[in-house]
mmCIF file of N, CA and C in Angstrom:
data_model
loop_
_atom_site.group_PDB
_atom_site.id
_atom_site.type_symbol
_atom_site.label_atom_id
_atom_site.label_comp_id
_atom_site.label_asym_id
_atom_site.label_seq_id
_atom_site.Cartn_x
_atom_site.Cartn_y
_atom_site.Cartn_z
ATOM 1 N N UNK U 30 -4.146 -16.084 1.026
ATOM 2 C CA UNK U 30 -3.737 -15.669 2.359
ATOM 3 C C UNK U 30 -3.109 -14.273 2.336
ATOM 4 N N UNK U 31 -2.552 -13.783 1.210
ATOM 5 C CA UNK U 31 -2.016 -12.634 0.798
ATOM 6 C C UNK U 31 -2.738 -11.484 1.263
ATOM 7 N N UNK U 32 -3.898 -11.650 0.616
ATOM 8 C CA UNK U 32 -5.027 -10.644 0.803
ATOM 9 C C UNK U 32 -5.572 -10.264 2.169
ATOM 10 N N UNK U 33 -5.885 -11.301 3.135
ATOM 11 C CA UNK U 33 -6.131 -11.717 4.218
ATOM 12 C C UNK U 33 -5.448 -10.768 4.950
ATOM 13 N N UNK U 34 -3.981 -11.392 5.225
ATOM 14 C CA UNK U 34 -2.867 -10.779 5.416
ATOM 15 C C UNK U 34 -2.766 -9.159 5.486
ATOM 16 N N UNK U 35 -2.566 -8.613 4.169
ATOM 17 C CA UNK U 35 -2.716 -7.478 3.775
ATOM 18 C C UNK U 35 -3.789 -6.301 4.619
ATOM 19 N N UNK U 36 -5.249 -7.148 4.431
ATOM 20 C CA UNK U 36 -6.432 -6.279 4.758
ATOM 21 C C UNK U 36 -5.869 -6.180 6.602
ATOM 22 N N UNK U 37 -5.502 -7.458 6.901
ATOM 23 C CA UNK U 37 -5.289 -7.510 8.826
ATOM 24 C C UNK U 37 -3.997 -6.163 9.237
ATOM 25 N N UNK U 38 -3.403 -6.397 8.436
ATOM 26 C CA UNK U 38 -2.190 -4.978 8.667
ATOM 27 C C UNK U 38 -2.651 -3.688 8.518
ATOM 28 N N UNK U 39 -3.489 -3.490 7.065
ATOM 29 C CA UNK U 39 -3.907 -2.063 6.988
ATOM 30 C C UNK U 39 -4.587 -1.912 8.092
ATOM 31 N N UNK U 40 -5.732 -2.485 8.874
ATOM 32 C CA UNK U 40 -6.519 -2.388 9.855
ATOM 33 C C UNK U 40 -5.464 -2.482 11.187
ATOM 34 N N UNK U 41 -4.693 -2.917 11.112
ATOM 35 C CA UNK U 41 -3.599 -2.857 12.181
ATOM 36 C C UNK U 41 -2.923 -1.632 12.673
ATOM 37 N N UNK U 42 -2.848 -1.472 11.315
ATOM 38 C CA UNK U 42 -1.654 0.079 10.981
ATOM 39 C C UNK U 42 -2.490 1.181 11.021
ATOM 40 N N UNK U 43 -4.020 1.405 10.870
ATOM 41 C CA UNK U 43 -4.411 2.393 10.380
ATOM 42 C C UNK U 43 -4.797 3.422 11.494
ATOM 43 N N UNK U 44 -4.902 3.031 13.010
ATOM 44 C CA UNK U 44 -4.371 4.368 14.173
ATOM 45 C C UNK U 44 -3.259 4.098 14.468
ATOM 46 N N UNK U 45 -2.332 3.791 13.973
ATOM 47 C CA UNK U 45 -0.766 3.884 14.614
ATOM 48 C C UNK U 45 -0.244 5.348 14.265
ATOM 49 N N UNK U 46 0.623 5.764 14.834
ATOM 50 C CA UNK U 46 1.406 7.262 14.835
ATOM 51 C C UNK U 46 2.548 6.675 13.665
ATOM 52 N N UNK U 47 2.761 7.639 12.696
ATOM 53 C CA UNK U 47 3.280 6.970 11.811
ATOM 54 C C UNK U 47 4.916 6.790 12.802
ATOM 55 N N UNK U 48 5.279 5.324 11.247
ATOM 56 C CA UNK U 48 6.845 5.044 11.557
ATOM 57 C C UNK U 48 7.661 6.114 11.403
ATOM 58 N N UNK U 49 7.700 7.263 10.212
ATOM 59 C CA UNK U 49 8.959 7.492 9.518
ATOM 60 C C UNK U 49 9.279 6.990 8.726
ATOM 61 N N UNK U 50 9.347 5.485 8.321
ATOM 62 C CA UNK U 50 10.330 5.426 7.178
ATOM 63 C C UNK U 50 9.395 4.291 6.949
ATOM 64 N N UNK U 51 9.563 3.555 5.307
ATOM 65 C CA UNK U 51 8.938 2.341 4.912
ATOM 66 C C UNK U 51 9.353 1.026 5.223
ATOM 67 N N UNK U 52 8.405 -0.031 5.573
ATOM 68 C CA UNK U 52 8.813 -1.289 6.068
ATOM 69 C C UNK U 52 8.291 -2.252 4.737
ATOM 70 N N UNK U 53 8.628 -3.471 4.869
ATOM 71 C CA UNK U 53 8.542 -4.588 3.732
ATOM 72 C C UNK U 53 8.526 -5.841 4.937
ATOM 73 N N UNK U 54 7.469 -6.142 4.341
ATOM 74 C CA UNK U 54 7.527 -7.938 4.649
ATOM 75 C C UNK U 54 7.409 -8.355 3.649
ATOM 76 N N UNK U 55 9.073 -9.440 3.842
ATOM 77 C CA UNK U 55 8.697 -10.818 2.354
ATOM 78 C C UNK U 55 8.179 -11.341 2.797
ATOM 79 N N UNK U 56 7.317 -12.066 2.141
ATOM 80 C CA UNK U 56 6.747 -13.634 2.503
ATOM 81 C C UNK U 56 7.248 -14.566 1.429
ATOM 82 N N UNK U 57 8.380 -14.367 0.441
ATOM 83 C CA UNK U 57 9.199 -15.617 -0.033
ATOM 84 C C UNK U 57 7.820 -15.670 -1.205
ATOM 85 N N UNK U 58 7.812 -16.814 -1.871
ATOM 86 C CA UNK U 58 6.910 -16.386 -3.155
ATOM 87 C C UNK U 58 5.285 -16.349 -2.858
ATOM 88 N N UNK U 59 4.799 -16.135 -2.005
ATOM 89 C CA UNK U 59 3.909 -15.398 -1.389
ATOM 90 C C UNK U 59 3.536 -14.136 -2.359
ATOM 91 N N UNK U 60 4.568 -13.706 -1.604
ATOM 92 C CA UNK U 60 4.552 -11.952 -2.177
ATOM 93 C C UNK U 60 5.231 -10.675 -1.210
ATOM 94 N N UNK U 61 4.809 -9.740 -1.465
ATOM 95 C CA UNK U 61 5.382 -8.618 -0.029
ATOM 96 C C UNK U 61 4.097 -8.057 0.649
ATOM 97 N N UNK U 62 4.264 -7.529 1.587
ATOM 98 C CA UNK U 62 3.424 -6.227 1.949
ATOM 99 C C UNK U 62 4.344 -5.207 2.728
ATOM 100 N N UNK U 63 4.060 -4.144 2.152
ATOM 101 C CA UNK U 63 4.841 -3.107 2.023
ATOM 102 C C UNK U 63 3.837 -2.198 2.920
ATOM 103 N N UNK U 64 4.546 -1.314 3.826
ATOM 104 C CA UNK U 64 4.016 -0.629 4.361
ATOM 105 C C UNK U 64 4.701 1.099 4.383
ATOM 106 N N UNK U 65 4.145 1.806 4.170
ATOM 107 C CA UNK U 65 4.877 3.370 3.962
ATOM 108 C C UNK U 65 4.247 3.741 5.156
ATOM 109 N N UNK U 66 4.997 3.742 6.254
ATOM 110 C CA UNK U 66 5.176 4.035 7.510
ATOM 111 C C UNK U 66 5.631 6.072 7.325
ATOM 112 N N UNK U 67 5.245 6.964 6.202
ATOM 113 C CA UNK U 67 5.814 8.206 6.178
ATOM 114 C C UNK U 67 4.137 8.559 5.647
ATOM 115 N N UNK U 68 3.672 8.063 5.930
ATOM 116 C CA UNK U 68 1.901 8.544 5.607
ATOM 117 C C UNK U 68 1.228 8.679 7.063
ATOM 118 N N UNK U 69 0.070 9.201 7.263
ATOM 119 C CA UNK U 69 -0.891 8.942 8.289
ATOM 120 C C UNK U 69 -2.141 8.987 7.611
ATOM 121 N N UNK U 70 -2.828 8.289 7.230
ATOM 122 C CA UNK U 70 -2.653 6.768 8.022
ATOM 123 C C UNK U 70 -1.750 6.043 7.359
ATOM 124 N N UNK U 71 -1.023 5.462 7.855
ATOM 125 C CA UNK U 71 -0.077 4.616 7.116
ATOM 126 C C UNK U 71 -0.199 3.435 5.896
ATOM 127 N N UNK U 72 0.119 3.459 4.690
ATOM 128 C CA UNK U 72 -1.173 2.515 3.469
ATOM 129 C C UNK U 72 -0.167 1.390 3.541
ATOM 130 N N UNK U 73 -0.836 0.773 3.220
ATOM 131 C CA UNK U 73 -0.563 -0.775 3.519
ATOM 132 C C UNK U 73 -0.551 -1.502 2.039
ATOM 133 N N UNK U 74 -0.020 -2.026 1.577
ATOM 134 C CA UNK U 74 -0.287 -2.517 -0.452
ATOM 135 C C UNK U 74 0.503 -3.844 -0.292
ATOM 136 N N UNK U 75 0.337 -4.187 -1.512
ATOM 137 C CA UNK U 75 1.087 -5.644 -1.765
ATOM 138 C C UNK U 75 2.575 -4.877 -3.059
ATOM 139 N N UNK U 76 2.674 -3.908 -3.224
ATOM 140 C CA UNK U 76 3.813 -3.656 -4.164
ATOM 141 C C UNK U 76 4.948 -3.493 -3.481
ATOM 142 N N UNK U 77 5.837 -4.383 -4.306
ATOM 143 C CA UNK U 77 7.051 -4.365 -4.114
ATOM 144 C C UNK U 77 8.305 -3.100 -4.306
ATOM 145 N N UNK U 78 7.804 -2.264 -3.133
ATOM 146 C CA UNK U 78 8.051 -0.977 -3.472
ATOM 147 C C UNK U 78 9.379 -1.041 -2.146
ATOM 148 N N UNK U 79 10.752 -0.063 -2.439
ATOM 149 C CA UNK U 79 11.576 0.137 -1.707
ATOM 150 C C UNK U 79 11.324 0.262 -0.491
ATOM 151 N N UNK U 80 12.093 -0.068 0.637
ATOM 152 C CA UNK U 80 11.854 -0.003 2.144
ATOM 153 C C UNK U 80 13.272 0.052 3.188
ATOM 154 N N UNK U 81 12.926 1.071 4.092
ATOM 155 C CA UNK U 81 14.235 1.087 5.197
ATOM 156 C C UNK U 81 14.565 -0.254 5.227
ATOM 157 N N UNK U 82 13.257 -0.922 6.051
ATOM 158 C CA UNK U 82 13.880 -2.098 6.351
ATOM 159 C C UNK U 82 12.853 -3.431 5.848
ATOM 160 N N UNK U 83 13.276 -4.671 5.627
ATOM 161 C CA UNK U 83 13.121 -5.254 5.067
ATOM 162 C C UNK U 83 12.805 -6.886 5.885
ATOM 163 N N UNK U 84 11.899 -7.333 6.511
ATOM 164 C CA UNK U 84 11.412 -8.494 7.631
ATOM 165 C C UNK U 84 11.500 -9.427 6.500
ATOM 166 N N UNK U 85 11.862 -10.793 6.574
ATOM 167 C CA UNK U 85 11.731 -12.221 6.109
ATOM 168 C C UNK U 85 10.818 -12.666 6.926
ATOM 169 N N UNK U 86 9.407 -12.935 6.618
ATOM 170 C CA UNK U 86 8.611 -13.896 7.335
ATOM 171 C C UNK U 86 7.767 -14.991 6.858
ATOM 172 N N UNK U 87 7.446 -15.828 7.287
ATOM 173 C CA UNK U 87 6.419 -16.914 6.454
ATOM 174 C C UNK U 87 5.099 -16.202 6.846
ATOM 175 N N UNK U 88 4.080 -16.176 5.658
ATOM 176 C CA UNK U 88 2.989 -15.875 6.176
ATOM 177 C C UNK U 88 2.145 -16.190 7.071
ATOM 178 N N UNK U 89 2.617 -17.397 7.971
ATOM 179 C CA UNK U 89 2.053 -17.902 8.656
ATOM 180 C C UNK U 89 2.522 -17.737 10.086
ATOM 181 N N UNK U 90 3.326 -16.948 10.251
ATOM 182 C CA UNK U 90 4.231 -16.515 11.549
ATOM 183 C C UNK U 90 3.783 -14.988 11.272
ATOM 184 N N UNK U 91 3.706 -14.403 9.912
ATOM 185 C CA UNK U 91 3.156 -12.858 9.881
ATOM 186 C C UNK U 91 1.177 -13.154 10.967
ATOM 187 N N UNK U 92 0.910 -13.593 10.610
ATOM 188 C CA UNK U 92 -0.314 -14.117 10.724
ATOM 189 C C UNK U 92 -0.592 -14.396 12.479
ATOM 190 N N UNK U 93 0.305 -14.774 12.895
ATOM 191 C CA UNK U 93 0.656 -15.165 14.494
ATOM 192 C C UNK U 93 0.356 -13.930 15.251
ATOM 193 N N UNK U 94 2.299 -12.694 14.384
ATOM 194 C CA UNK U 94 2.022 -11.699 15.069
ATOM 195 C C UNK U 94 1.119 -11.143 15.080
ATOM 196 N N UNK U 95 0.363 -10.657 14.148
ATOM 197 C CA UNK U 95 -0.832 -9.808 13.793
ATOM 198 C C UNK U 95 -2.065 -10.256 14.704
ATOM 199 N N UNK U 96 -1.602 -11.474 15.113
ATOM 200 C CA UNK U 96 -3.485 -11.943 15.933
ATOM 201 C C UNK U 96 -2.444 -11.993 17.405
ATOM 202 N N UNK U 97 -1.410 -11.602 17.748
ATOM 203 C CA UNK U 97 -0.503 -11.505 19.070
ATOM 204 C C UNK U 97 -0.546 -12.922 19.748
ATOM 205 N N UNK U 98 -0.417 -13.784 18.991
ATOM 206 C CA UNK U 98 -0.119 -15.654 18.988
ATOM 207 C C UNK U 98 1.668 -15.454 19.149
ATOM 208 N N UNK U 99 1.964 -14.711 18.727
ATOM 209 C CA UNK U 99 3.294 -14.973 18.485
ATOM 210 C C UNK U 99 4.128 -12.995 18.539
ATOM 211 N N UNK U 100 5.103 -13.307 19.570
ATOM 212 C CA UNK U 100 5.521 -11.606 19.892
ATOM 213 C C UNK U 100 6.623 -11.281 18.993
ATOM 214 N N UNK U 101 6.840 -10.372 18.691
ATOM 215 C CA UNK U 101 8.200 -10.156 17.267
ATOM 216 C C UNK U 101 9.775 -10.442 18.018
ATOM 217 N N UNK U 102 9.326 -10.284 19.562
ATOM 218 C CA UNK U 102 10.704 -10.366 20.033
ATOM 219 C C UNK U 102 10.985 -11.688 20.115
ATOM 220 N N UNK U 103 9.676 -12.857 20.287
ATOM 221 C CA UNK U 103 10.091 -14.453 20.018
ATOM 222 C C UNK U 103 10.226 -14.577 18.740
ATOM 223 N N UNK U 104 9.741 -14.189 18.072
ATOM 224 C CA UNK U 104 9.972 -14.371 15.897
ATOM 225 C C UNK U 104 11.395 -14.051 16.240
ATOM 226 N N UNK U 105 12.137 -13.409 16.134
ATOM 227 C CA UNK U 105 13.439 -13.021 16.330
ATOM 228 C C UNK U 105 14.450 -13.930 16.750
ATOM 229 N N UNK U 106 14.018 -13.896 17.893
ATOM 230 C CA UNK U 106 15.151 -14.825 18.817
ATOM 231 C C UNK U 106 14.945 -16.135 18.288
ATOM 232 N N UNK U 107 13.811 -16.254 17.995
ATOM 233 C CA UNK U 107 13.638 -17.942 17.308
ATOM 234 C C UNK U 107 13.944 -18.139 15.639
ATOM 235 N N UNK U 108 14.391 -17.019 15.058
ATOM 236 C CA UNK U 108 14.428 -17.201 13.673
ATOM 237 C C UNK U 108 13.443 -17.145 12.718
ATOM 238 N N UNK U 109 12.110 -16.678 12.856
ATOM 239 C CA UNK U 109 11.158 -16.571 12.543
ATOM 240 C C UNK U 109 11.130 -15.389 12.067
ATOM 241 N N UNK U 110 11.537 -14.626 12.250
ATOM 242 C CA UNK U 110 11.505 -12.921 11.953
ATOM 243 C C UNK U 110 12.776 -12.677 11.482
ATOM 244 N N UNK U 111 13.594 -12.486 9.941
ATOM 245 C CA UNK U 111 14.966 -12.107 9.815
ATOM 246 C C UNK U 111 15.016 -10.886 9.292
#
C-alpha cells in the first residue's frame, strides 16, 4: 500500500506551486512519505528524510484524503490527522 500511496501523492503534488518547506507523513510501521515541498515539481520518496512538519496518519485515512473521501480539516478535528 506504501507504494500505491506514494505513486498517488507524487501525481498529486506534481502541478502544485511549491510548499516552501518539507512535509512527512508517518504511517506508523508502514513507513513515511516525505515530501520536499522546496522543489518544483515537488518529489515525493519514501525516505525518512527531515521535515518542517510532521502528519501522523494511518495509511488508510492518507488514502481517503488523497481520493477527497475524507477532508484534512475532518482528519483533524476527528483525530485522524495528528
Amino acid at each position: 500500500m506504501l507504494e500505491q500511496l506514494t505513486e498517488k501523492l507524487r501525481n498529486e503534488f506534481a502541478d502544485k506551486t511549491s510548499l516552501g518547506f518539507p512535509i512527512k507523513f508517518d504511517l506508523g510501521e508502514q513507513g513515511v512519505i516525505h515530501v520536499d515541498g522546496t522543489t518544483t515539481p515537488m518529489e515525493v520518496s519514501n525516505e525518512d528524510k527531515p521535515a518542517e512538519t510532521t502528519f501522523g496518519v494511518t495509511p488508510e485515512d492518507l488514502a481517503a484524503m488523497a481520493d477527497g473521501d475524507l477532508t484534512p480539516m475532518s482528519a483533524v478535528m476527528s483525530g485522524k490527522l495528528k
